[in-house]
mmCIF file of C-alpha atoms in Angstrom:
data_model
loop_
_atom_site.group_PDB
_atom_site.id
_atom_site.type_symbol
_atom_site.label_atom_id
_atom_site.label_comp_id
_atom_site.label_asym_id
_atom_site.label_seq_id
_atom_site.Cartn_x
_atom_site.Cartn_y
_atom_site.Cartn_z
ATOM 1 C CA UNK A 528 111.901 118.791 111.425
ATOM 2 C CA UNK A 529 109.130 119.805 112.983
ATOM 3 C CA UNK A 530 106.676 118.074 111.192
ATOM 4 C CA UNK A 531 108.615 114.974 112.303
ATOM 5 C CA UNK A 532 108.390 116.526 116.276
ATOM 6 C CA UNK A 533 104.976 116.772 115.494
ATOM 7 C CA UNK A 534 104.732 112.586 114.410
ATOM 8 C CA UNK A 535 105.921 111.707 118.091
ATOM 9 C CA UNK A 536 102.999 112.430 119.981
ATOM 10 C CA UNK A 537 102.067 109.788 122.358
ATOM 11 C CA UNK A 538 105.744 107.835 121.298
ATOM 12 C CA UNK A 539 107.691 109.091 124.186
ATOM 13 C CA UNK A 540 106.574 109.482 127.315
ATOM 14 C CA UNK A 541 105.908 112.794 129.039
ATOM 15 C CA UNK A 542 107.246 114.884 125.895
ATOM 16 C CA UNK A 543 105.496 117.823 125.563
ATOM 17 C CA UNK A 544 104.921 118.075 121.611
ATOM 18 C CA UNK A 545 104.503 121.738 121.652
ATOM 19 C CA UNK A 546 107.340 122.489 122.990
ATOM 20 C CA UNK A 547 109.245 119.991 121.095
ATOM 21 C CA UNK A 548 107.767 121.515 117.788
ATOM 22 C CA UNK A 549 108.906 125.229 118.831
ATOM 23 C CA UNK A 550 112.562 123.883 119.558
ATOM 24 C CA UNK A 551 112.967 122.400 116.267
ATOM 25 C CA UNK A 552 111.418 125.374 114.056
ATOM 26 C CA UNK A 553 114.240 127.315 115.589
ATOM 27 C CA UNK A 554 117.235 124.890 116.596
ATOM 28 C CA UNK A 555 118.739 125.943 112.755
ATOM 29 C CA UNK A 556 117.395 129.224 112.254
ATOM 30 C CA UNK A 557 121.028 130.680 112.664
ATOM 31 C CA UNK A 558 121.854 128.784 109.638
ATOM 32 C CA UNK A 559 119.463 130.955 107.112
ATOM 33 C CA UNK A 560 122.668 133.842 107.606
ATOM 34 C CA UNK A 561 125.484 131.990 108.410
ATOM 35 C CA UNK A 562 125.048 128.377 106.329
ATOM 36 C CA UNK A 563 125.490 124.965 107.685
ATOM 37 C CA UNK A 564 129.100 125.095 109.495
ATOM 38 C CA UNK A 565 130.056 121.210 109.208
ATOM 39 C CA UNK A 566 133.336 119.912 110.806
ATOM 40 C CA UNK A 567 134.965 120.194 107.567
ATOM 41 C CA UNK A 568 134.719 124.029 107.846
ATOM 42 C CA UNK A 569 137.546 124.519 110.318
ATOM 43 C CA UNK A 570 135.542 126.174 112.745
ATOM 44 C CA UNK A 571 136.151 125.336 115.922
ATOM 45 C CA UNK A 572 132.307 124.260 118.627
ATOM 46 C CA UNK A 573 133.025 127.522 120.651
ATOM 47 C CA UNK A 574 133.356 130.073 117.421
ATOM 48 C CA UNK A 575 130.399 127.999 115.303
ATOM 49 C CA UNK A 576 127.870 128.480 118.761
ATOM 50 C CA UNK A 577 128.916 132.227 118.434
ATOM 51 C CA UNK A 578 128.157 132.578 115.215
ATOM 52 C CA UNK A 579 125.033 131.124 115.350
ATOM 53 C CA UNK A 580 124.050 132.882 118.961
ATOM 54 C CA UNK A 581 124.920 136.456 116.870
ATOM 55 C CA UNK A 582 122.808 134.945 113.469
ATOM 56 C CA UNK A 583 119.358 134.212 115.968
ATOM 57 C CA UNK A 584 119.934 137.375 118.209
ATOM 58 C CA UNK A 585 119.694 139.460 114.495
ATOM 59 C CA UNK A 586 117.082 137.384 113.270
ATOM 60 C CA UNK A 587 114.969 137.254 116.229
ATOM 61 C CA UNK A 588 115.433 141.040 116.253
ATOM 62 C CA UNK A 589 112.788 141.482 113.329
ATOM 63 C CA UNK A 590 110.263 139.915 115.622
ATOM 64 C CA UNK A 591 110.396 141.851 118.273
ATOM 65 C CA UNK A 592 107.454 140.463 120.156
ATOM 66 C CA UNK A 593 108.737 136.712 120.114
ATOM 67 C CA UNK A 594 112.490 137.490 120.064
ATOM 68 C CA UNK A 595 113.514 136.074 123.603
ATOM 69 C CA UNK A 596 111.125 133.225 123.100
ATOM 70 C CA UNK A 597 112.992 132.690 119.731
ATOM 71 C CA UNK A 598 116.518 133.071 121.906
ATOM 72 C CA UNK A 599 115.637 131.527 124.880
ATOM 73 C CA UNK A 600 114.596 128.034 122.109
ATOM 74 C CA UNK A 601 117.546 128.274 120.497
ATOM 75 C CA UNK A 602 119.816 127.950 123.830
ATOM 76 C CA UNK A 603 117.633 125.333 124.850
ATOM 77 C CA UNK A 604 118.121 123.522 121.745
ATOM 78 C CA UNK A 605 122.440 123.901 121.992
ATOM 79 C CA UNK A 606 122.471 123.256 125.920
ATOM 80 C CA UNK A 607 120.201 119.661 125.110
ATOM 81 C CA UNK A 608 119.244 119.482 128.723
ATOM 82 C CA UNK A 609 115.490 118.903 128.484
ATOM 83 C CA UNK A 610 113.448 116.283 126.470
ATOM 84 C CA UNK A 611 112.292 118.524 124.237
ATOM 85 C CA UNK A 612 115.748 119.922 123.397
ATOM 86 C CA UNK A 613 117.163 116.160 123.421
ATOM 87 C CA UNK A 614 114.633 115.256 120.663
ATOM 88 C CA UNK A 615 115.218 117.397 118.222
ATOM 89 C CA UNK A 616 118.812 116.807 118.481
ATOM 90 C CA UNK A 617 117.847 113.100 117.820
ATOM 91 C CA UNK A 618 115.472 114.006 115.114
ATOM 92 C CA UNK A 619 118.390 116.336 113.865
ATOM 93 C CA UNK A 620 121.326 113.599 113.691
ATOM 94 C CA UNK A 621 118.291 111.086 112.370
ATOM 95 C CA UNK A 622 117.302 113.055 109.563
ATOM 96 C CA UNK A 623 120.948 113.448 108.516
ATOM 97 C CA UNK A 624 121.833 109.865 108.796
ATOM 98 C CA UNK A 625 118.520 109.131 106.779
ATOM 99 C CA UNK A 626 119.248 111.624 104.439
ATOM 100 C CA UNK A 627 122.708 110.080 104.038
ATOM 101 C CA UNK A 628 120.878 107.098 103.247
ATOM 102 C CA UNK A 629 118.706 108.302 100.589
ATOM 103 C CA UNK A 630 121.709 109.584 98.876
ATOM 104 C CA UNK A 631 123.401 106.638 98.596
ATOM 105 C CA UNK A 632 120.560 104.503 97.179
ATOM 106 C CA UNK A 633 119.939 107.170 94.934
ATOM 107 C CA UNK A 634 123.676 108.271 93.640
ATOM 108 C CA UNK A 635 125.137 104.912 94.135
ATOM 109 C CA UNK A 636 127.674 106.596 96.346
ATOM 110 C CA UNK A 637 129.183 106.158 99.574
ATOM 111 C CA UNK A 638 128.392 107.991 102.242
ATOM 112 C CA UNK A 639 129.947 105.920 105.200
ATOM 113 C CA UNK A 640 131.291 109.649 107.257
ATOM 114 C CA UNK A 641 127.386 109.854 108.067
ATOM 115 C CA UNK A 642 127.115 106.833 109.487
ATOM 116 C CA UNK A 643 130.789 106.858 110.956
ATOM 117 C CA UNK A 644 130.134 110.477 112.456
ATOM 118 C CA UNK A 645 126.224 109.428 114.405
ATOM 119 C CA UNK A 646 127.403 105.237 115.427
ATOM 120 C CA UNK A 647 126.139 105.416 119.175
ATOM 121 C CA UNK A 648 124.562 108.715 119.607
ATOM 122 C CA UNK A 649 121.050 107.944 119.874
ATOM 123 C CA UNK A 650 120.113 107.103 123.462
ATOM 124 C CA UNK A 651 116.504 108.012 122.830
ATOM 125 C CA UNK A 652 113.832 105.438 121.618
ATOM 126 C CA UNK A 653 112.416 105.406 119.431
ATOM 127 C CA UNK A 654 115.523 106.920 117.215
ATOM 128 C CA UNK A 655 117.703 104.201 118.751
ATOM 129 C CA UNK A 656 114.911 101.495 116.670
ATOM 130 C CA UNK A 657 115.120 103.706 113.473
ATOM 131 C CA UNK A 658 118.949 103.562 113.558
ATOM 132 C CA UNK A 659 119.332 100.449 114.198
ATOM 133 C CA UNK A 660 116.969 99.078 111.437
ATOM 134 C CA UNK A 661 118.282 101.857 109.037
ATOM 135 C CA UNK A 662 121.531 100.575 109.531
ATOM 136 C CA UNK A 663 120.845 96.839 109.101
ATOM 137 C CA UNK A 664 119.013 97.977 105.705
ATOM 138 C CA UNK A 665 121.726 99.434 104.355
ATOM 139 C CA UNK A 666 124.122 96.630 105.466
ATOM 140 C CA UNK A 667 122.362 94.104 103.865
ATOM 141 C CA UNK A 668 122.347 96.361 100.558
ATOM 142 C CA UNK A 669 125.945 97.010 100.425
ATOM 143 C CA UNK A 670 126.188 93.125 100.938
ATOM 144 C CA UNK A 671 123.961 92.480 98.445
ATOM 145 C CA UNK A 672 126.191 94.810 95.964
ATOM 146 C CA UNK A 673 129.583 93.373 96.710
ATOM 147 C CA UNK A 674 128.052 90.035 95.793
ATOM 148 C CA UNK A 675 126.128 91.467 92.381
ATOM 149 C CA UNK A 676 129.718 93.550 91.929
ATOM 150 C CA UNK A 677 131.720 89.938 92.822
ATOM 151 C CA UNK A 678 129.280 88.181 90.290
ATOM 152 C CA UNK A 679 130.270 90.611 87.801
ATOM 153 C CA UNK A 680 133.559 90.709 88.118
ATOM 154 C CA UNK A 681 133.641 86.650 87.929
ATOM 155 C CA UNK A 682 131.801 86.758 84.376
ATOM 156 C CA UNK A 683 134.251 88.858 82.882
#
């Protein structure tokens, strides 16, 4: 993720790529103790933040000298009120969707709760250019596999 901060530079205008990088090396760092808490887990926004606040307070602890920067990143990251914090969050739900993607053309599976779960939440360009081609790709090759899967079907 923050490799792909890092790719931005000069792409959105008055982002400050440092910053941006620091969010996302930590936006998920909560996750190394507790897992990834999906929706399917039950858990319920409030309970999941609390979990992760209590996961980055302990692991910031073994870094003493960078532990409230660590903290104070991470609560930027969940409150998503600054550019920085609002790019990751796109980067986050992009690389997911993407992912998602990858999967599918790979596994010959279907994914669709990816794409279901992210229609309409990128406001930010340019993730809002990404989706929108990434999702006319993969249109076109579901189309074009109903039609080979029709075709095959009409040879039998």
């Amino acid at each position: 993720m923050a490799v792909l901060a890092m790719s931005l530079e000069g792409q959105i205008p008055s982002l400050d790529i440092n910053r941006t990088v620091r969010v996302a090396l930590v936006h998920d760092i909560g996750e190394a103790l507790i897992g990834d808490i999906t929706p399917h887990c039950g858990v319920s926004e409030e309970d999941k933040q609390n979990l992760e606040a209590e996961a980055v307070q302990k692991i910031s602890s073994f870094v003493p000298a960078i532990s409230d920067e660590i903290n104070a990143l991470w609560w930027e990251y969940e409150k998503r009120e600054t550019l920085s914090a609002k790019v990751v969050f796109h980067l986050d739900k992009f690389d997911m969707v993407a992912q998602a993607d990858a999967y599918e053309r790979k596994y010959g599976i279907d994914l669709d709760q990816f794409f279901t779960s992210t229609k309409g939440c990128f406001s930010l360009e340019p993730f809002t250019a990404w989706d929108k081609e990434l999702r006319e790709k993969r249109n076109v090759r579901r189309e074009n596999d109903q039609n080979k899967d029709k075709d095959n079907d009409d040879k039998i």
